[in-house]
């Protein structure tokens, strides 16, 4: 049964019902795997052209003479910058070009021109030794393929966004051999929702992508994990300390990246020059520490299988952070996801060495702390603890790691959230900002918006006093209070002027004109309830009383404009961004 939204030769493919998205998720998963594999092959091809063995950037740096090791990242940065200049020839759409923005606030249409040229820029930065992750362009290309498929079939906006999410999840799965974590990456980190209409198709795409990658030649897991030792009793305490430390240091790591971006952005120079300087900094550091080349995969693999001294760990950690700041800060297109795993692994290994120095009988080797450190640091940096736990678990396939991994990751997450709000991805930061605003909206009470009530008269106020009050203030009502300050009602301007013009007799004070059944706000009334009351009242201001006192004491007034300003400032995010 075809849909009636335009017809055409593809209409037979656009079947109704959410269950059909599962079929298209299969297509998106396969396309995402192929896009990821193609990007990897392109990196290997460029490495061969340089004259190096593909795959190992650290060995590539070590075998190059130091002048070439110094100059190659700079040359790659210049070419990458030229690609970014070409990408900017066409303006980005309103929703942005990044797949995360397209999923959350866009219409599902990822721009082809910008995505391809930015991916090509990332390709040159990575292949020339840039200290950035390759997962960013991989996922962008996978999501682009899904977006193109949905546009060819003419999906509506809602289903197109789901398909793009499937492509992005397939890219994460293909990059890290973690299908469940790939699904949680998109749902927990990008969408902030585990609704089945999204999670179901995304999980199917991840499974298909993982199967497809395993069928492709030369595929292997990103990290060959050693067996994780059993953790018993007090041996879990150091992992608590590791989680706390990761929670403190992960935001600091992200802040250094942000500072480097802002610092470089302050220089008025062409993009190729900026990226060239970034590559030059990486090349300079690599003369003494070649381990800074690449995303850190080779060093992490070495940490997991070979012993390191603490001096070597500190040196490579400091050098890697500087190189990452130089690459990412210069504007190179790439992720910091894998460099984050690198920092967590080195930090965990350092903690492991310290534990063994003070507690030689501890069963967990330093590499075990490196494995848990990867997950804890990732959880703190992304604010996505479930994704981080599942990713490390899928990499190790070890139940022994689950307890310390969960403990460290959750602690790191809560510590990072309590210290400050720096996160790895802007979409997560925006969602957290929206959540905080909605919480403040729910907590706002009329007592927070209170203003003095200047148009208040006693029950005994005479006609001249009331008319003087109306003349001095452009209002329609005067608030009448008794001797104890209790609100008794209002005097309406219309009623008073009608009485005076008609030459009436017998009424001489406010108590004679009292309108008792008037709309009132209470001090603890919520913003939403007050708005409902203003819809009925149709006026500009309402009195606020303390209804907890028998006297209904008049506290002041709240103006409708103050109410609307607060709602706009703290109101809920648009539906598309939730």
Coordinates of C-alpha atoms in Angstrom, one line a residue:
X1 CA 0.0 0.0 0.0
X2 CA 1.8 3.2 -1.2
X3 CA 1.6 6.6 0.5
X4 CA -0.3 9.5 -1.0
X5 CA 2.4 12.2 -0.5
X6 CA 3.6 12.7 -4.0
X7 CA 3.6 9.3 -5.8
X8 CA 6.4 8.6 -8.3
X9 CA 8.5 5.6 -9.0
X10 CA 9.6 5.2 -5.4
X11 CA 6.1 5.4 -3.9
X12 CA 5.9 1.6 -3.6
X13 CA 8.8 1.7 -1.2
X14 CA 7.3 4.2 1.2
X15 CA 5.0 1.9 3.1
X16 CA 3.0 3.1 5.9
X17 CA 3.6 2.1 9.5
X18 CA 6.6 2.5 11.8
X19 CA 7.6 -1.1 11.3
X20 CA 8.8 -0.3 7.8
X21 CA 11.5 1.9 9.3
X22 CA 13.1 -1.4 10.5
X23 CA 13.6 -2.4 6.8
X24 CA 15.1 1.0 5.9
X25 CA 17.3 0.8 9.0
X26 CA 18.9 -2.3 7.4
X27 CA 19.7 -0.3 4.3
X28 CA 21.0 2.6 6.4
X29 CA 23.2 0.2 8.5
X30 CA 24.7 -1.4 5.4
X31 CA 25.3 2.0 3.8
X32 CA 26.9 3.3 7.0
X33 CA 29.3 0.4 7.2
X34 CA 30.4 0.8 3.6
X35 CA 30.9 4.5 4.0
X36 CA 33.1 3.9 7.1
X37 CA 35.1 1.2 5.4
X38 CA 35.6 3.5 2.4
X39 CA 37.0 6.3 4.6
X40 CA 39.4 3.8 6.3
X41 CA 40.6 2.7 2.9
X42 CA 41.2 6.3 1.8
X43 CA 43.4 6.8 4.9
X44 CA 45.4 3.7 4.2
X45 CA 45.8 4.8 0.5
X46 CA 47.2 8.2 1.5
X47 CA 49.6 6.5 4.0
X48 CA 50.8 4.2 1.1
X49 CA 51.3 7.2 -1.1
X50 CA 53.5 8.8 1.6
X51 CA 55.5 5.6 1.6
X52 CA 54.4 4.2 5.0
X53 CA 52.7 1.0 6.1
X54 CA 49.0 1.7 6.5
X55 CA 47.3 1.6 9.9
X56 CA 50.0 2.4 12.4
X57 CA 50.7 6.2 12.7
X58 CA 53.2 5.9 15.5
X59 CA 55.4 3.6 13.5
X60 CA 54.9 5.8 10.5
X61 CA 56.2 8.8 12.5
X62 CA 59.2 6.8 14.0
X63 CA 60.4 5.7 10.5
X64 CA 60.2 9.2 8.9
X65 CA 63.3 11.4 9.2
X66 CA 62.8 14.2 11.7
X67 CA 62.5 17.0 9.0
X68 CA 59.7 15.1 7.3
X69 CA 58.1 14.2 10.6
X70 CA 58.1 18.0 11.4
X71 CA 56.8 19.2 8.0
X72 CA 54.3 16.5 7.0
X73 CA 51.5 17.4 9.5
X74 CA 51.9 21.1 8.5
X75 CA 51.5 20.2 4.8
X76 CA 48.5 18.1 5.6
X77 CA 47.0 20.9 7.6
X78 CA 47.4 23.4 4.7
X79 CA 45.7 21.0 2.3
X80 CA 43.0 20.4 4.9
X81 CA 42.5 24.1 5.3
X82 CA 42.1 24.5 1.5
X83 CA 39.4 21.9 1.5
X84 CA 37.5 23.8 4.3
X85 CA 37.7 27.0 2.2
X86 CA 36.1 25.2 -0.6
X87 CA 33.4 23.7 1.7
X88 CA 32.5 27.3 2.8
X89 CA 31.9 28.3 -0.8
X90 CA 28.3 27.2 -0.3
X91 CA 26.4 28.4 2.8
X92 CA 25.3 25.8 5.4
X93 CA 21.6 25.3 5.8
X94 CA 19.7 26.8 8.7
X95 CA 19.7 23.6 10.7
X96 CA 23.5 23.2 10.3
X97 CA 25.7 20.7 8.5
X98 CA 26.6 18.4 11.4
X99 CA 24.6 15.2 11.5
X100 CA 23.8 15.8 15.2
X101 CA 22.1 19.2 14.5
X102 CA 20.3 17.7 11.5
X103 CA 18.9 15.0 13.7
X104 CA 17.9 17.2 16.6
X105 CA 16.8 20.5 15.1
X106 CA 17.1 20.1 11.3
X107 CA 14.9 18.5 8.7
X108 CA 17.0 15.4 8.1
X109 CA 18.7 16.8 5.0
X110 CA 22.5 16.7 5.4
X111 CA 24.2 19.0 2.9
X112 CA 26.3 17.0 0.5
X113 CA 28.8 19.7 -0.6
X114 CA 29.9 20.7 2.9
X115 CA 30.0 17.1 4.2
X116 CA 32.1 15.7 1.4
X117 CA 34.7 18.6 1.5
X118 CA 34.8 18.6 5.3
X119 CA 35.4 14.9 5.2
X120 CA 38.1 15.3 2.6
X121 CA 39.7 17.9 4.9
X122 CA 39.6 15.5 7.8
X123 CA 41.1 12.8 5.6
X124 CA 44.2 14.9 5.0
X125 CA 44.5 16.0 8.6
X126 CA 44.3 12.4 9.8
X127 CA 46.6 10.9 7.1
X128 CA 49.3 13.4 7.8
X129 CA 49.4 12.6 11.5
X130 CA 46.9 15.1 13.0
X131 CA 46.1 14.3 16.7
X132 CA 42.3 14.0 16.1
X133 CA 39.9 11.1 16.0
X134 CA 38.7 9.7 12.8
X135 CA 35.2 8.7 14.1
X136 CA 33.8 12.2 13.4
X137 CA 34.0 12.2 9.6
X138 CA 33.2 8.4 9.5
X139 CA 29.9 9.0 11.3
X140 CA 29.2 12.1 9.2
X141 CA 29.6 10.2 6.0
X142 CA 27.5 7.3 7.3
X143 CA 24.7 9.7 8.3
X144 CA 25.0 11.5 4.9
X145 CA 24.4 8.2 3.0
X146 CA 21.3 7.6 5.1
X147 CA 20.1 11.1 4.4
X148 CA 20.6 10.7 0.7
X149 CA 18.7 7.4 0.7
X150 CA 15.8 9.0 2.6
X151 CA 15.7 11.9 0.2
X152 CA 15.7 9.7 -2.9
X153 CA 12.7 7.8 -1.5
X154 CA 11.2 11.1 -0.4
X155 CA 10.6 10.4 3.2
X156 CA 8.9 13.0 5.3
X157 CA 10.9 15.0 7.8
X158 CA 10.2 12.9 10.8
X159 CA 11.1 9.6 9.2
X160 CA 14.1 11.2 7.4
X161 CA 15.5 12.3 10.8
X162 CA 15.1 8.7 12.1
X163 CA 17.0 7.3 9.1
X164 CA 19.8 9.8 9.6
X165 CA 20.0 8.7 13.2
X166 CA 20.3 5.1 12.0
X167 CA 23.1 6.1 9.7
X168 CA 25.0 7.9 12.5
X169 CA 24.6 4.9 14.8
X170 CA 25.9 2.6 12.1
X171 CA 29.0 4.8 11.7
X172 CA 29.7 4.6 15.4
X173 CA 29.2 0.9 15.4
X174 CA 31.5 0.4 12.4
X175 CA 34.2 2.6 14.0
X176 CA 34.3 0.8 17.4
X177 CA 32.8 -2.6 16.9
X178 CA 30.2 -1.8 19.5
X179 CA 26.6 -2.1 18.2
X180 CA 24.8 -1.6 21.5
X181 CA 27.0 1.4 22.4
X182 CA 26.5 2.8 18.9
X183 CA 22.7 2.8 19.5
X184 CA 23.1 4.3 23.0
X185 CA 25.5 7.0 21.6
X186 CA 22.7 8.4 19.4
X187 CA 19.8 7.8 21.8
X188 CA 21.5 8.9 25.0
X189 CA 23.9 11.5 23.8
X190 CA 22.3 13.0 20.7
X191 CA 18.6 12.5 21.3
X192 CA 18.4 12.3 25.0
X193 CA 15.6 9.8 24.6
X194 CA 15.2 6.0 24.5
X195 CA 11.8 6.0 22.8
X196 CA 11.3 2.8 20.9
X197 CA 10.3 4.5 17.7
X198 CA 13.9 5.8 17.5
X199 CA 15.8 3.1 19.5
X200 CA 14.3 0.1 17.5
X201 CA 15.4 1.2 14.0
X202 CA 18.7 2.5 15.4
X203 CA 19.6 -0.8 17.0
X204 CA 18.7 -2.7 13.8
X205 CA 21.0 -0.4 11.8
X206 CA 23.8 -1.0 14.4
X207 CA 23.5 -4.8 14.2
X208 CA 23.5 -4.8 10.4
X209 CA 26.5 -2.4 10.3
X210 CA 28.4 -4.7 12.7
X211 CA 27.7 -7.8 10.6
X212 CA 28.7 -6.0 7.4
X213 CA 32.0 -4.8 8.9
X214 CA 32.8 -8.3 10.0
X215 CA 32.3 -9.6 6.5
X216 CA 34.6 -7.0 4.9
X217 CA 38.2 -8.0 4.5
X218 CA 40.8 -6.7 6.9
X219 CA 38.3 -5.7 9.6
X220 CA 39.4 -6.1 13.2
X221 CA 38.2 -4.8 16.6
X222 CA 39.6 -1.3 17.5
X223 CA 41.4 -2.6 20.6
X224 CA 42.6 -6.1 21.4
X225 CA 41.7 -6.2 25.1
X226 CA 43.5 -8.5 27.5
X227 CA 41.6 -10.6 30.0
X228 CA 40.3 -8.5 32.9
X229 CA 41.3 -9.8 36.3
X230 CA 38.7 -10.6 39.0
X231 CA 38.1 -7.8 41.4
X232 CA 37.1 -8.7 45.0
X233 CA 36.7 -6.9 48.3
X234 CA 38.7 -3.8 49.0
X235 CA 40.3 -3.9 45.5
X236 CA 37.3 -2.0 44.3
X237 CA 38.3 1.1 46.3
X238 CA 41.0 2.3 43.9
X239 CA 38.4 2.2 41.1
X240 CA 36.3 4.6 43.1
X241 CA 39.2 7.0 43.3
X242 CA 39.8 6.5 39.6
X243 CA 36.2 7.5 38.9
X244 CA 36.4 10.6 41.1
X245 CA 39.6 11.7 39.4
X246 CA 38.2 11.2 35.9
X247 CA 35.2 13.2 36.8
X248 CA 37.4 16.1 37.8
X249 CA 39.9 15.9 35.0
X250 CA 37.7 15.2 32.0
X251 CA 36.0 18.6 32.0
X252 CA 39.4 20.2 32.4
X253 CA 40.6 18.3 29.3
X254 CA 37.6 19.5 27.3
X255 CA 38.1 23.0 28.6
X256 CA 41.7 23.1 27.4
X257 CA 40.4 22.1 23.9
X258 CA 37.8 24.9 24.0
X259 CA 40.4 27.5 25.2
X260 CA 42.7 26.5 22.3
X261 CA 39.8 26.9 19.8
X262 CA 39.0 30.4 21.1
X263 CA 42.7 31.4 21.2
X264 CA 43.3 30.3 17.6
X265 CA 40.0 31.9 16.4
X266 CA 41.3 35.2 17.7
X267 CA 44.0 35.2 15.0
X268 CA 42.9 36.8 11.6
X269 CA 44.6 34.5 9.2
X270 CA 43.3 32.2 6.4
X271 CA 42.1 28.7 7.3
X272 CA 45.0 26.9 5.5
X273 CA 47.5 28.9 7.5
X274 CA 45.7 28.1 10.8
X275 CA 45.6 24.4 10.1
X276 CA 49.1 24.5 8.8
X277 CA 50.3 26.0 12.1
X278 CA 48.4 23.4 14.0
X279 CA 50.1 20.6 12.0
X280 CA 53.4 22.3 12.5
X281 CA 52.9 22.2 16.3
X282 CA 52.1 18.5 16.1
X283 CA 55.2 17.9 14.0
X284 CA 57.4 19.8 16.4
X285 CA 56.2 17.7 19.4
X286 CA 56.5 14.5 17.4
X287 CA 60.2 15.0 16.9
X288 CA 60.7 13.9 20.6
X289 CA 57.4 12.1 21.2
X290 CA 56.2 10.4 17.9
X291 CA 53.4 8.8 19.9
X292 CA 51.3 12.0 19.4
X293 CA 50.6 11.1 15.8
X294 CA 47.1 9.8 15.1
X295 CA 44.2 9.4 17.4
X296 CA 46.1 7.5 20.0
X297 CA 44.9 4.0 19.1
X298 CA 48.5 2.6 18.9
X299 CA 49.5 3.9 22.3
X300 CA 46.4 2.6 24.0
X301 CA 47.0 -0.8 22.5
X302 CA 50.5 -0.8 23.7
X303 CA 49.3 0.3 27.2
X304 CA 47.0 -2.7 27.4
X305 CA 49.7 -5.3 26.5
X306 CA 53.1 -3.9 27.6
X307 CA 54.4 -2.4 30.9
X308 CA 55.2 1.4 30.9
X309 CA 57.0 3.5 33.4
X310 CA 55.2 6.4 35.0
X311 CA 57.8 8.8 33.5
X312 CA 57.0 7.6 30.0
X313 CA 53.2 7.8 30.7
X314 CA 53.4 11.4 32.0
X315 CA 55.5 12.4 29.0
X316 CA 53.2 10.9 26.4
X317 CA 50.1 12.2 28.2
X318 CA 51.3 15.8 28.3
X319 CA 52.6 15.6 24.7
X320 CA 49.3 14.1 23.4
X321 CA 47.2 16.8 25.1
X322 CA 49.3 19.6 23.6
X323 CA 49.1 17.9 20.1
X324 CA 45.3 17.5 20.4
X325 CA 45.0 21.1 21.4
X326 CA 47.0 22.2 18.4
X327 CA 45.1 20.0 15.9
X328 CA 41.5 20.6 17.2
X329 CA 42.2 24.2 18.2
X330 CA 43.5 25.0 14.7
X331 CA 40.1 24.0 13.2
X332 CA 41.0 20.5 11.9
X333 CA 37.8 18.5 11.2
X334 CA 37.8 15.4 13.4
X335 CA 36.6 14.1 16.7
X336 CA 38.0 14.0 20.2
X337 CA 36.2 10.8 21.1
X338 CA 39.2 8.5 20.6
X339 CA 41.7 11.0 22.1
X340 CA 39.5 11.0 25.1
X341 CA 39.8 7.2 25.4
X342 CA 43.6 7.8 25.1
X343 CA 43.7 10.2 28.0
X344 CA 41.5 7.9 30.1
X345 CA 43.7 4.9 29.4
X346 CA 46.9 6.7 30.3
X347 CA 45.4 8.2 33.4
X348 CA 44.1 4.8 34.5
X349 CA 47.4 3.2 33.9
X350 CA 49.1 5.9 36.1
X351 CA 46.6 5.2 38.9
X352 CA 47.3 1.5 38.5
X353 CA 51.1 2.0 38.8
X354 CA 50.4 4.1 42.0
X355 CA 48.1 1.4 43.5
X356 CA 50.7 -1.3 42.9
X357 CA 53.5 0.8 44.4
X358 CA 51.5 1.3 47.6
X359 CA 49.6 -2.0 47.6
X360 CA 51.8 -4.7 45.9
X361 CA 49.3 -7.4 46.8
X362 CA 46.5 -5.9 44.6
X363 CA 45.3 -8.4 42.0
X364 CA 44.4 -5.8 39.2
X365 CA 47.3 -5.0 36.9
X366 CA 47.8 -1.4 35.7
X367 CA 46.3 -2.3 32.3
X368 CA 43.0 -3.1 34.2
X369 CA 42.9 0.5 35.5
X370 CA 43.6 1.7 31.9
X371 CA 40.6 -0.2 30.6
X372 CA 38.3 1.2 33.3
X373 CA 39.8 4.6 33.0
X374 CA 38.8 4.7 29.3
X375 CA 35.2 4.2 30.2
X376 CA 35.2 6.6 33.2
X377 CA 36.9 9.4 31.4
X378 CA 34.5 8.9 28.4
X379 CA 31.5 9.0 30.7
X380 CA 32.6 12.2 32.3
X381 CA 33.5 13.9 29.0
X382 CA 30.3 12.9 27.1
X383 CA 27.8 12.9 30.0
X384 CA 26.6 9.6 28.6
X385 CA 27.6 6.9 31.2
X386 CA 25.5 4.1 29.8
X387 CA 27.0 4.5 26.4
X388 CA 30.5 4.6 27.9
X389 CA 29.9 1.5 30.0
X390 CA 28.5 -0.5 27.1
X391 CA 31.3 0.6 24.7
X392 CA 34.1 -0.7 27.0
X393 CA 32.1 -3.8 27.8
X394 CA 31.6 -4.6 24.1
X395 CA 35.3 -4.0 23.5
X396 CA 36.3 -6.4 26.3
X397 CA 33.4 -8.9 26.3
X398 CA 34.3 -9.5 29.9
X399 CA 31.8 -9.6 32.8
X400 CA 34.7 -9.1 35.3
X401 CA 35.0 -5.5 34.1
X402 CA 31.4 -4.6 34.6
X403 CA 31.4 -3.9 38.4
X404 CA 34.5 -1.5 38.5
X405 CA 33.5 0.0 35.2
X406 CA 30.0 0.8 36.3
X407 CA 31.2 2.2 39.6
X408 CA 33.9 4.4 38.1
X409 CA 31.8 5.6 35.2
X410 CA 28.8 6.6 37.2
X411 CA 31.0 8.4 39.8
X412 CA 32.9 10.2 37.0
X413 CA 29.6 11.3 35.4
X414 CA 28.1 12.8 38.6
X415 CA 31.4 14.5 39.6
X416 CA 31.7 16.0 36.1
X417 CA 28.2 17.3 36.2
X418 CA 28.6 18.8 39.6
X419 CA 31.9 20.6 38.9
X420 CA 30.9 22.4 35.7
X421 CA 29.0 21.9 32.5
X422 CA 31.6 21.5 29.8
X423 CA 30.7 18.5 27.6
X424 CA 32.1 17.0 24.4
X425 CA 29.2 17.8 22.1
X426 CA 27.3 21.0 21.7
X427 CA 24.0 19.2 21.2
X428 CA 24.4 17.7 24.7
X429 CA 25.2 21.1 26.1
X430 CA 22.1 22.6 24.5
X431 CA 19.9 19.8 25.8
X432 CA 21.2 20.2 29.3
X433 CA 20.7 24.0 29.1
X434 CA 17.1 23.4 27.9
X435 CA 16.5 21.0 30.8
X436 CA 17.9 23.4 33.3
X437 CA 15.6 26.1 31.9
X438 CA 12.6 23.8 32.1
X439 CA 13.4 23.0 35.7
X440 CA 13.7 26.7 36.6
X441 CA 10.4 27.2 34.8
X442 CA 8.7 24.6 36.9
X443 CA 10.2 26.0 40.1
X444 CA 9.3 29.6 39.4
X445 CA 6.6 31.0 41.6
X446 CA 4.7 34.3 41.7
X447 CA 6.8 35.3 44.8
X448 CA 9.8 35.4 42.4
X449 CA 8.0 38.0 40.1
X450 CA 6.4 40.1 42.7
X451 CA 6.3 43.9 42.4
X452 CA 4.9 46.5 44.9
X453 CA 1.2 47.2 44.6
X454 CA 1.0 51.0 44.3
X455 CA -2.7 51.3 43.7
X456 CA -4.0 50.2 47.1
X457 CA -6.7 52.0 49.0
X458 CA -8.4 51.2 52.4
X459 CA -12.1 50.3 52.7
X460 CA -12.7 53.8 54.0
X461 CA -11.1 55.6 51.0
X462 CA -13.3 58.5 49.7
X463 CA -14.4 59.4 46.2
X464 CA -11.7 62.1 45.8
X465 CA -8.9 59.8 47.0
X466 CA -9.9 57.0 44.7
X467 CA -10.2 59.4 41.7
X468 CA -6.8 60.9 42.5
X469 CA -5.4 57.4 42.6
X470 CA -6.9 56.6 39.2
X471 CA -5.6 59.9 37.8
X472 CA -2.0 59.2 39.0
X473 CA -1.9 55.7 37.7
X474 CA -3.1 54.4 34.4
X475 CA -5.0 51.4 35.8
X476 CA -8.5 49.9 35.6
X477 CA -8.7 48.7 39.1
X478 CA -7.8 49.8 42.7
X479 CA -7.0 47.1 45.2
X480 CA -8.9 47.4 48.5
X481 CA -7.5 46.2 51.8
X482 CA -8.8 46.2 55.3
X483 CA -7.0 47.5 58.4
X484 CA -4.8 44.3 58.6
X485 CA -3.7 44.4 55.0
X486 CA -6.0 41.7 53.9
X487 CA -7.2 41.8 50.3
X488 CA -11.0 42.5 50.1
X489 CA -11.6 43.1 46.4
X490 CA -11.3 45.9 43.8
X491 CA -12.8 49.1 42.7
X492 CA -13.3 49.3 39.0
X493 CA -12.7 52.6 37.2
X494 CA -15.6 52.1 34.9
X495 CA -18.1 51.6 37.8
X496 CA -16.8 54.6 39.7
X497 CA -16.9 57.0 36.7
X498 CA -20.3 55.8 35.7
X499 CA -21.6 56.5 39.2
X500 CA -20.0 60.0 39.2
X501 CA -21.3 61.0 35.8
X502 CA -24.8 59.8 36.7
X503 CA -24.8 62.0 39.8
X504 CA -25.6 59.1 42.0
X505 CA -26.0 59.4 45.8
X506 CA -25.6 57.1 48.8
X507 CA -22.1 55.8 48.1
X508 CA -19.1 57.6 49.4
X509 CA -16.2 55.2 50.1
X510 CA -14.4 52.2 48.6
X511 CA -16.4 49.7 50.6
X512 CA -19.5 50.8 48.7
X513 CA -17.9 50.0 45.2
X514 CA -16.3 46.8 46.2
X515 CA -16.1 44.0 43.7
X516 CA -15.2 41.0 45.9
X517 CA -15.1 38.2 43.3
X518 CA -11.8 39.2 41.6
X519 CA -9.0 37.1 40.1
X520 CA -6.1 36.7 42.4
X521 CA -2.7 35.0 42.3
X522 CA -1.1 33.3 45.2
X523 CA 2.5 33.6 46.2
X524 CA 3.2 29.9 45.6
X525 CA 1.4 29.6 42.3
X526 CA 3.4 28.3 39.4
X527 CA 4.1 30.1 36.1
X528 CA 1.9 27.8 34.1
X529 CA -1.1 28.2 36.4
X530 CA -0.7 32.0 36.4
X531 CA -0.7 32.0 32.6
X532 CA -3.9 30.1 32.5
X533 CA -5.5 32.7 34.9
X534 CA -4.3 35.6 32.7
X535 CA -5.9 34.0 29.7
X536 CA -9.3 34.3 31.5
X537 CA -8.6 37.7 33.0
X538 CA -7.4 39.5 29.8
X539 CA -5.8 42.2 31.9
X540 CA -2.2 43.5 32.4
X541 CA -1.7 42.8 36.2
X542 CA -3.2 40.7 39.0
X543 CA -2.9 41.0 42.8
X544 CA -0.8 38.4 44.7
X545 CA -2.0 37.3 48.1
X546 CA -0.7 35.0 50.8
X547 CA -3.5 32.4 50.9
X548 CA -1.8 30.6 53.8
X549 CA -3.0 33.4 56.1
X550 CA -6.7 33.7 57.0
X551 CA -6.5 37.5 56.3
X552 CA -5.4 36.9 52.6
X553 CA -2.7 39.5 53.0
X554 CA -1.9 41.5 49.9
X555 CA 1.7 41.0 48.9
X556 CA 1.9 42.9 45.7
X557 CA 1.2 42.5 42.0
X558 CA 2.5 40.5 39.0
X559 CA 2.4 42.0 35.6
X560 CA 1.6 39.9 32.5
X561 CA 4.7 41.2 30.7
X562 CA 6.9 39.9 33.5
X563 CA 5.2 36.6 33.3
X564 CA 5.7 36.3 29.6
X565 CA 9.3 37.4 29.8
X566 CA 10.0 34.7 32.4
X567 CA 8.2 32.1 30.2
X568 CA 10.2 33.1 27.1
X569 CA 13.5 33.1 29.0
X570 CA 13.0 29.9 30.9
X571 CA 10.3 28.2 28.7
X572 CA 10.5 24.7 27.3
X573 CA 12.6 24.0 24.2
X574 CA 10.8 23.6 20.8
X575 CA 9.5 20.2 20.2
X576 CA 12.0 19.5 17.5
X577 CA 14.9 19.8 19.9
X578 CA 13.6 17.5 22.6

